């Protein structure tokens, strides 16, 4: 199944992504992998019993495209693995920005009890620049328990800085109200927010009344994120 992120400001420039037809379209995750204030999207393309594979998209101020890996091909990340493997990603502070870290490990002996399982694999540190990742460091490890810091893959550290979600979204001369229509609408919603420097003038508060929210101060950025950690 192919996914076109149409209905967004990109139109036909929107990337064409493959997706798992068994599970349909999942709402993308919003992250800031390099700490530059712009958002990247993690779009699920394959969902297994224990593992989800994500394509990573980057907005450069004019186009939305797939992040390029160190091998020159589309960059993707995996999360999950069940008992037999430990897969995931996280972000760590680096030189005033962020580094993107992936963990890929396999169980040394899947027949052991859960509390005695150990894993061997690789922890890779990437930096993202202009829509492409470069390998900064690679740390191999072996015989480590799941609680070892080298296996830490808490993706919550990749969310955008805390702040307000720009809801509802408004572009000049055209209103956009998210939260309706299921996952497809969520995809359009997130893509629109990532791509536009426009800001909502107001959003409903807990009491149902509308409260003022600040406009973006610079093109292509917006405060906060929608999801974990916001």
PDB file of C-alpha atoms in Angstrom:
ATOM      1  CA  UNK A   1       0.000   0.000   0.000  1.00  0.00           C
ATOM      2  CA  UNK A   2       1.396   3.389  -0.984  1.00  0.00           C
ATOM      3  CA  UNK A   3       0.832   6.466   1.159  1.00  0.00           C
ATOM      4  CA  UNK A   4       0.752   9.921  -0.430  1.00  0.00           C
ATOM      5  CA  UNK A   5       0.734  12.811   2.016  1.00  0.00           C
ATOM      6  CA  UNK A   6      -1.633  14.834  -0.139  1.00  0.00           C
ATOM      7  CA  UNK A   7      -4.064  17.357   1.264  1.00  0.00           C
ATOM      8  CA  UNK A   8      -0.989  19.116   2.620  1.00  0.00           C
ATOM      9  CA  UNK A   9       0.816  22.256   1.487  1.00  0.00           C
ATOM     10  CA  UNK A  10       3.196  20.023  -0.505  1.00  0.00           C
ATOM     11  CA  UNK A  11       0.656  18.784  -3.070  1.00  0.00           C
ATOM     12  CA  UNK A  12       2.345  16.530  -5.608  1.00  0.00           C
ATOM     13  CA  UNK A  13       5.760  17.173  -4.056  1.00  0.00           C
ATOM     14  CA  UNK A  14       4.709  15.043  -1.106  1.00  0.00           C
ATOM     15  CA  UNK A  15       6.750  11.819  -0.805  1.00  0.00           C
ATOM     16  CA  UNK A  16       5.363   8.437  -1.768  1.00  0.00           C
ATOM     17  CA  UNK A  17       5.833   5.977   1.110  1.00  0.00           C
ATOM     18  CA  UNK A  18       5.071   2.291   1.370  1.00  0.00           C
ATOM     19  CA  UNK A  19       2.913   1.157   4.292  1.00  0.00           C
ATOM     20  CA  UNK A  20       1.739  -2.124   5.771  1.00  0.00           C
ATOM     21  CA  UNK A  21      -1.696  -2.833   4.286  1.00  0.00           C
ATOM     22  CA  UNK A  22      -2.548  -5.215   7.137  1.00  0.00           C
ATOM     23  CA  UNK A  23      -2.584  -2.425   9.682  1.00  0.00           C
ATOM     24  CA  UNK A  24      -3.560   0.574   7.585  1.00  0.00           C
ATOM     25  CA  UNK A  25      -2.194   4.070   8.056  1.00  0.00           C
ATOM     26  CA  UNK A  26      -0.881   5.006  11.488  1.00  0.00           C
ATOM     27  CA  UNK A  27      -0.621   8.590  12.694  1.00  0.00           C
ATOM     28  CA  UNK A  28       3.035   9.709  12.410  1.00  0.00           C
ATOM     29  CA  UNK A  29       5.234  10.576  15.337  1.00  0.00           C
ATOM     30  CA  UNK A  30       6.582  14.113  15.585  1.00  0.00           C
ATOM     31  CA  UNK A  31      10.190  14.525  16.699  1.00  0.00           C
ATOM     32  CA  UNK A  32      13.135  16.896  16.562  1.00  0.00           C
ATOM     33  CA  UNK A  33      16.125  14.651  15.933  1.00  0.00           C
ATOM     34  CA  UNK A  34      18.803  17.336  15.748  1.00  0.00           C
ATOM     35  CA  UNK A  35      17.424  19.983  18.101  1.00  0.00           C
ATOM     36  CA  UNK A  36      17.220  22.662  15.407  1.00  0.00           C
ATOM     37  CA  UNK A  37      13.618  23.576  16.192  1.00  0.00           C
ATOM     38  CA  UNK A  38      12.228  21.947  13.054  1.00  0.00           C
ATOM     39  CA  UNK A  39      10.204  18.766  13.186  1.00  0.00           C
ATOM     40  CA  UNK A  40      10.905  15.388  11.651  1.00  0.00           C
ATOM     41  CA  UNK A  41       8.200  12.779  11.137  1.00  0.00           C
ATOM     42  CA  UNK A  42       8.425   9.058  11.854  1.00  0.00           C
ATOM     43  CA  UNK A  43       5.917   7.283   9.610  1.00  0.00           C
ATOM     44  CA  UNK A  44       5.234   3.589  10.292  1.00  0.00           C
ATOM     45  CA  UNK A  45       5.810   1.567   7.119  1.00  0.00           C
ATOM     46  CA  UNK A  46       5.905  -1.992   8.485  1.00  0.00           C
ATOM     47  CA  UNK A  47       4.325  -3.404  11.627  1.00  0.00           C
ATOM     48  CA  UNK A  48       5.164  -6.897  12.861  1.00  0.00           C
ATOM     49  CA  UNK A  49       4.173  -8.879  15.915  1.00  0.00           C
ATOM     50  CA  UNK A  50       6.836  -7.167  18.026  1.00  0.00           C
ATOM     51  CA  UNK A  51       8.596  -4.665  15.784  1.00  0.00           C
ATOM     52  CA  UNK A  52       7.621  -1.484  13.949  1.00  0.00           C
ATOM     53  CA  UNK A  53       9.771   0.024  11.187  1.00  0.00           C
ATOM     54  CA  UNK A  54       9.583   3.770  10.542  1.00  0.00           C
ATOM     55  CA  UNK A  55      10.488   5.932   7.578  1.00  0.00           C
ATOM     56  CA  UNK A  56      11.915   9.282   8.672  1.00  0.00           C
ATOM     57  CA  UNK A  57      10.824  12.487   6.912  1.00  0.00           C
ATOM     58  CA  UNK A  58      12.462  15.899   7.047  1.00  0.00           C
ATOM     59  CA  UNK A  59      11.103  19.328   6.069  1.00  0.00           C
ATOM     60  CA  UNK A  60      13.703  21.674   4.592  1.00  0.00           C
ATOM     61  CA  UNK A  61      11.534  24.771   4.408  1.00  0.00           C
ATOM     62  CA  UNK A  62      10.213  24.013   0.935  1.00  0.00           C
ATOM     63  CA  UNK A  63       9.839  20.275   0.554  1.00  0.00           C
ATOM     64  CA  UNK A  64       9.076  17.233   2.659  1.00  0.00           C
ATOM     65  CA  UNK A  65      11.300  14.268   1.841  1.00  0.00           C
ATOM     66  CA  UNK A  66      12.798  11.131   3.294  1.00  0.00           C
ATOM     67  CA  UNK A  67      15.920  11.483   5.404  1.00  0.00           C
ATOM     68  CA  UNK A  68      18.955  10.030   3.622  1.00  0.00           C
ATOM     69  CA  UNK A  69      21.029   7.431   5.458  1.00  0.00           C
ATOM     70  CA  UNK A  70      24.798   7.123   5.631  1.00  0.00           C
ATOM     71  CA  UNK A  71      24.596   4.586   2.781  1.00  0.00           C
ATOM     72  CA  UNK A  72      22.841   7.077   0.510  1.00  0.00           C
ATOM     73  CA  UNK A  73      19.485   5.293   0.712  1.00  0.00           C
ATOM     74  CA  UNK A  74      16.310   6.196   2.625  1.00  0.00           C
ATOM     75  CA  UNK A  75      16.944   6.152   6.377  1.00  0.00           C
ATOM     76  CA  UNK A  76      14.656   4.090   8.598  1.00  0.00           C
ATOM     77  CA  UNK A  77      14.535   3.050  12.243  1.00  0.00           C
ATOM     78  CA  UNK A  78      13.034   0.098  14.097  1.00  0.00           C
ATOM     79  CA  UNK A  79      11.410  -0.180  17.504  1.00  0.00           C
ATOM     80  CA  UNK A  80      10.463  -3.259  19.515  1.00  0.00           C
ATOM     81  CA  UNK A  81      11.919  -6.706  18.972  1.00  0.00           C
ATOM     82  CA  UNK A  82      10.137  -8.631  21.695  1.00  0.00           C
ATOM     83  CA  UNK A  83      12.261 -11.012  23.775  1.00  0.00           C
ATOM     84  CA  UNK A  84      14.514 -12.125  20.916  1.00  0.00           C
ATOM     85  CA  UNK A  85      15.769  -8.643  20.043  1.00  0.00           C
ATOM     86  CA  UNK A  86      16.075  -5.134  21.438  1.00  0.00           C
ATOM     87  CA  UNK A  87      15.482  -2.368  18.875  1.00  0.00           C
ATOM     88  CA  UNK A  88      14.833   1.302  19.388  1.00  0.00           C
ATOM     89  CA  UNK A  89      16.049   4.878  19.245  1.00  0.00           C
ATOM     90  CA  UNK A  90      16.555   7.914  21.432  1.00  0.00           C
ATOM     91  CA  UNK A  91      18.032  11.409  21.313  1.00  0.00           C
ATOM     92  CA  UNK A  92      20.820  12.856  23.454  1.00  0.00           C
ATOM     93  CA  UNK A  93      22.158  16.417  23.837  1.00  0.00           C
ATOM     94  CA  UNK A  94      25.111  17.269  21.582  1.00  0.00           C
ATOM     95  CA  UNK A  95      26.880  20.607  21.039  1.00  0.00           C
ATOM     96  CA  UNK A  96      23.774  22.646  21.748  1.00  0.00           C
ATOM     97  CA  UNK A  97      21.609  20.391  19.586  1.00  0.00           C
ATOM     98  CA  UNK A  98      20.833  16.696  19.576  1.00  0.00           C
ATOM     99  CA  UNK A  99      22.322  13.426  18.408  1.00  0.00           C
ATOM    100  CA  UNK A 100      20.067  10.626  17.191  1.00  0.00           C
ATOM    101  CA  UNK A 101      20.922   7.201  18.636  1.00  0.00           C
ATOM    102  CA  UNK A 102      19.748   3.777  17.475  1.00  0.00           C
ATOM    103  CA  UNK A 103      20.078   0.460  19.307  1.00  0.00           C
ATOM    104  CA  UNK A 104      20.014  -2.891  17.501  1.00  0.00           C
ATOM    105  CA  UNK A 105      20.703  -6.018  19.559  1.00  0.00           C
ATOM    106  CA  UNK A 106      19.796  -9.697  19.654  1.00  0.00           C
ATOM    107  CA  UNK A 107      19.300 -11.967  22.647  1.00  0.00           C
ATOM    108  CA  UNK A 108      22.326 -14.119  23.469  1.00  0.00           C
ATOM    109  CA  UNK A 109      20.103 -16.994  24.586  1.00  0.00           C
ATOM    110  CA  UNK A 110      16.376 -16.574  24.110  1.00  0.00           C
ATOM    111  CA  UNK A 111      15.791 -19.710  26.179  1.00  0.00           C
ATOM    112  CA  UNK A 112      16.786 -17.986  29.409  1.00  0.00           C
ATOM    113  CA  UNK A 113      14.275 -16.585  31.850  1.00  0.00           C
ATOM    114  CA  UNK A 114      13.332 -12.978  31.166  1.00  0.00           C
ATOM    115  CA  UNK A 115      15.273 -11.598  34.139  1.00  0.00           C
ATOM    116  CA  UNK A 116      18.445 -13.349  32.937  1.00  0.00           C
ATOM    117  CA  UNK A 117      18.347 -12.320  29.291  1.00  0.00           C
ATOM    118  CA  UNK A 118      21.392 -10.566  27.878  1.00  0.00           C
ATOM    119  CA  UNK A 119      21.852  -8.876  24.512  1.00  0.00           C
ATOM    120  CA  UNK A 120      24.652  -8.244  22.053  1.00  0.00           C
ATOM    121  CA  UNK A 121      24.598  -5.686  19.284  1.00  0.00           C
ATOM    122  CA  UNK A 122      25.459  -2.130  18.309  1.00  0.00           C
ATOM    123  CA  UNK A 123      24.622   1.349  19.508  1.00  0.00           C
ATOM    124  CA  UNK A 124      25.016   3.894  16.713  1.00  0.00           C
ATOM    125  CA  UNK A 125      25.129   7.664  17.170  1.00  0.00           C
ATOM    126  CA  UNK A 126      24.029   9.815  14.210  1.00  0.00           C
ATOM    127  CA  UNK A 127      23.923  13.507  13.493  1.00  0.00           C
ATOM    128  CA  UNK A 128      21.307  14.953  11.153  1.00  0.00           C
ATOM    129  CA  UNK A 129      22.064  17.834   8.822  1.00  0.00           C
ATOM    130  CA  UNK A 130      20.182  19.067   5.758  1.00  0.00           C
ATOM    131  CA  UNK A 131      18.025  15.954   5.630  1.00  0.00           C
ATOM    132  CA  UNK A 132      20.883  13.434   5.806  1.00  0.00           C
ATOM    133  CA  UNK A 133      22.345  11.476   8.714  1.00  0.00           C
ATOM    134  CA  UNK A 134      26.036  10.814   9.310  1.00  0.00           C
ATOM    135  CA  UNK A 135      27.502   8.237  11.680  1.00  0.00           C
ATOM    136  CA  UNK A 136      29.307   9.969  14.546  1.00  0.00           C
ATOM    137  CA  UNK A 137      30.087   6.922  16.673  1.00  0.00           C
ATOM    138  CA  UNK A 138      29.453   3.177  16.763  1.00  0.00           C
ATOM    139  CA  UNK A 139      29.612   1.249  20.035  1.00  0.00           C
ATOM    140  CA  UNK A 140      29.472  -2.557  19.844  1.00  0.00           C
ATOM    141  CA  UNK A 141      28.501  -4.417  23.019  1.00  0.00           C
ATOM    142  CA  UNK A 142      27.884  -7.975  24.154  1.00  0.00           C
ATOM    143  CA  UNK A 143      26.319  -9.816  27.078  1.00  0.00           C
ATOM    144  CA  UNK A 144      24.478  -6.755  28.409  1.00  0.00           C
ATOM    145  CA  UNK A 145      21.192  -6.971  30.356  1.00  0.00           C
ATOM    146  CA  UNK A 146      18.184  -5.056  29.046  1.00  0.00           C
ATOM    147  CA  UNK A 147      18.629  -2.516  31.853  1.00  0.00           C
ATOM    148  CA  UNK A 148      22.146  -1.592  30.725  1.00  0.00           C
ATOM    149  CA  UNK A 149      22.488   2.084  29.671  1.00  0.00           C
ATOM    150  CA  UNK A 150      23.850   0.988  26.283  1.00  0.00           C
ATOM    151  CA  UNK A 151      20.439  -0.528  25.526  1.00  0.00           C
ATOM    152  CA  UNK A 152      18.505   2.556  26.596  1.00  0.00           C
ATOM    153  CA  UNK A 153      16.178   3.470  23.733  1.00  0.00           C
ATOM    154  CA  UNK A 154      13.586   5.794  25.232  1.00  0.00           C
ATOM    155  CA  UNK A 155      12.200   7.707  22.255  1.00  0.00           C
ATOM    156  CA  UNK A 156      10.533  10.275  24.533  1.00  0.00           C
ATOM    157  CA  UNK A 157      13.802  12.215  24.446  1.00  0.00           C
ATOM    158  CA  UNK A 158      13.252  12.932  20.747  1.00  0.00           C
ATOM    159  CA  UNK A 159      10.046  14.906  21.129  1.00  0.00           C
ATOM    160  CA  UNK A 160      10.066  18.624  20.502  1.00  0.00           C
ATOM    161  CA  UNK A 161      10.729  20.977  23.425  1.00  0.00           C
ATOM    162  CA  UNK A 162       7.819  21.392  25.808  1.00  0.00           C
ATOM    163  CA  UNK A 163       5.279  23.997  24.795  1.00  0.00           C
ATOM    164  CA  UNK A 164       1.900  24.441  23.208  1.00  0.00           C
ATOM    165  CA  UNK A 165       0.585  22.443  20.273  1.00  0.00           C
ATOM    166  CA  UNK A 166      -0.565  24.693  17.446  1.00  0.00           C
ATOM    167  CA  UNK A 167      -4.220  23.637  17.425  1.00  0.00           C
ATOM    168  CA  UNK A 168      -6.276  24.525  15.551  1.00  0.00           C
ATOM    169  CA  UNK A 169      -3.956  25.203  12.623  1.00  0.00           C
ATOM    170  CA  UNK A 170      -4.620  28.259  10.495  1.00  0.00           C
ATOM    171  CA  UNK A 171      -3.018  29.321   7.235  1.00  0.00           C
ATOM    172  CA  UNK A 172      -3.592  32.692   5.573  1.00  0.00           C
ATOM    173  CA  UNK A 173      -7.056  32.674   4.061  1.00  0.00           C
ATOM    174  CA  UNK A 174      -7.670  29.046   4.929  1.00  0.00           C
ATOM    175  CA  UNK A 175      -8.620  27.431   8.216  1.00  0.00           C
ATOM    176  CA  UNK A 176      -7.474  23.941   9.125  1.00  0.00           C
ATOM    177  CA  UNK A 177      -9.021  22.122  12.070  1.00  0.00           C
ATOM    178  CA  UNK A 178      -7.391  18.823  13.040  1.00  0.00           C
ATOM    179  CA  UNK A 179      -8.648  15.917  15.091  1.00  0.00           C
ATOM    180  CA  UNK A 180     -11.332  14.687  12.700  1.00  0.00           C
ATOM    181  CA  UNK A 181     -11.305  11.933  10.114  1.00  0.00           C
ATOM    182  CA  UNK A 182      -9.011   9.355  11.735  1.00  0.00           C
ATOM    183  CA  UNK A 183      -5.357   8.589  10.910  1.00  0.00           C
ATOM    184  CA  UNK A 184      -5.409  10.145   7.437  1.00  0.00           C
ATOM    185  CA  UNK A 185      -6.571  13.426   8.903  1.00  0.00           C
ATOM    186  CA  UNK A 186      -3.882  13.127  11.570  1.00  0.00           C
ATOM    187  CA  UNK A 187      -1.242  12.702   8.860  1.00  0.00           C
ATOM    188  CA  UNK A 188      -2.477  15.791   7.025  1.00  0.00           C
ATOM    189  CA  UNK A 189      -2.632  17.680  10.310  1.00  0.00           C
ATOM    190  CA  UNK A 190       0.933  16.920  11.355  1.00  0.00           C
ATOM    191  CA  UNK A 191       2.380  17.517   7.889  1.00  0.00           C
ATOM    192  CA  UNK A 192       0.627  20.869   7.688  1.00  0.00           C
ATOM    193  CA  UNK A 193       1.956  21.942  11.083  1.00  0.00           C
ATOM    194  CA  UNK A 194       5.497  20.861  10.222  1.00  0.00           C
ATOM    195  CA  UNK A 195       5.489  22.707   6.920  1.00  0.00           C
ATOM    196  CA  UNK A 196       3.985  26.040   7.782  1.00  0.00           C
ATOM    197  CA  UNK A 197       5.299  29.095   9.625  1.00  0.00           C
ATOM    198  CA  UNK A 198       1.705  30.135  10.289  1.00  0.00           C
ATOM    199  CA  UNK A 199       0.330  29.834  13.780  1.00  0.00           C
ATOM    200  CA  UNK A 200      -3.090  29.435  15.345  1.00  0.00           C
ATOM    201  CA  UNK A 201      -4.490  32.657  16.696  1.00  0.00           C
ATOM    202  CA  UNK A 202      -6.288  30.795  19.462  1.00  0.00           C
ATOM    203  CA  UNK A 203      -7.178  27.334  20.707  1.00  0.00           C
ATOM    204  CA  UNK A 204      -9.835  25.954  23.060  1.00  0.00           C
ATOM    205  CA  UNK A 205      -8.865  25.777  26.719  1.00  0.00           C
ATOM    206  CA  UNK A 206     -10.031  23.286  29.331  1.00  0.00           C
ATOM    207  CA  UNK A 207     -13.090  25.417  30.058  1.00  0.00           C
ATOM    208  CA  UNK A 208     -14.144  25.402  26.407  1.00  0.00           C
ATOM    209  CA  UNK A 209     -13.249  29.064  25.966  1.00  0.00           C
ATOM    210  CA  UNK A 210     -10.638  30.084  23.460  1.00  0.00           C
ATOM    211  CA  UNK A 211      -7.330  31.451  24.692  1.00  0.00           C
ATOM    212  CA  UNK A 212      -4.715  33.423  22.847  1.00  0.00           C
ATOM    213  CA  UNK A 213      -1.561  31.735  21.628  1.00  0.00           C
ATOM    214  CA  UNK A 214       1.622  33.291  20.257  1.00  0.00           C
ATOM    215  CA  UNK A 215       2.452  33.337  16.599  1.00  0.00           C
ATOM    216  CA  UNK A 216       5.650  31.746  15.354  1.00  0.00           C
ATOM    217  CA  UNK A 217       8.644  34.052  15.468  1.00  0.00           C
ATOM    218  CA  UNK A 218      10.525  32.404  12.618  1.00  0.00           C
ATOM    219  CA  UNK A 219       9.624  30.563   9.437  1.00  0.00           C
ATOM    220  CA  UNK A 220       9.308  26.809   9.579  1.00  0.00           C
ATOM    221  CA  UNK A 221       9.241  26.450  13.360  1.00  0.00           C
ATOM    222  CA  UNK A 222       6.525  26.050  15.957  1.00  0.00           C
ATOM    223  CA  UNK A 223       6.651  25.603  19.743  1.00  0.00           C
ATOM    224  CA  UNK A 224       5.918  22.296  21.360  1.00  0.00           C
ATOM    225  CA  UNK A 225       4.760  18.984  19.963  1.00  0.00           C
ATOM    226  CA  UNK A 226       1.696  16.847  19.963  1.00  0.00           C
ATOM    227  CA  UNK A 227       2.264  13.545  21.707  1.00  0.00           C
ATOM    228  CA  UNK A 228       4.396  12.241  24.533  1.00  0.00           C
ATOM    229  CA  UNK A 229       6.349  14.827  26.421  1.00  0.00           C
ATOM    230  CA  UNK A 230       4.427  17.864  25.221  1.00  0.00           C
TER     231      UNK A 230
END
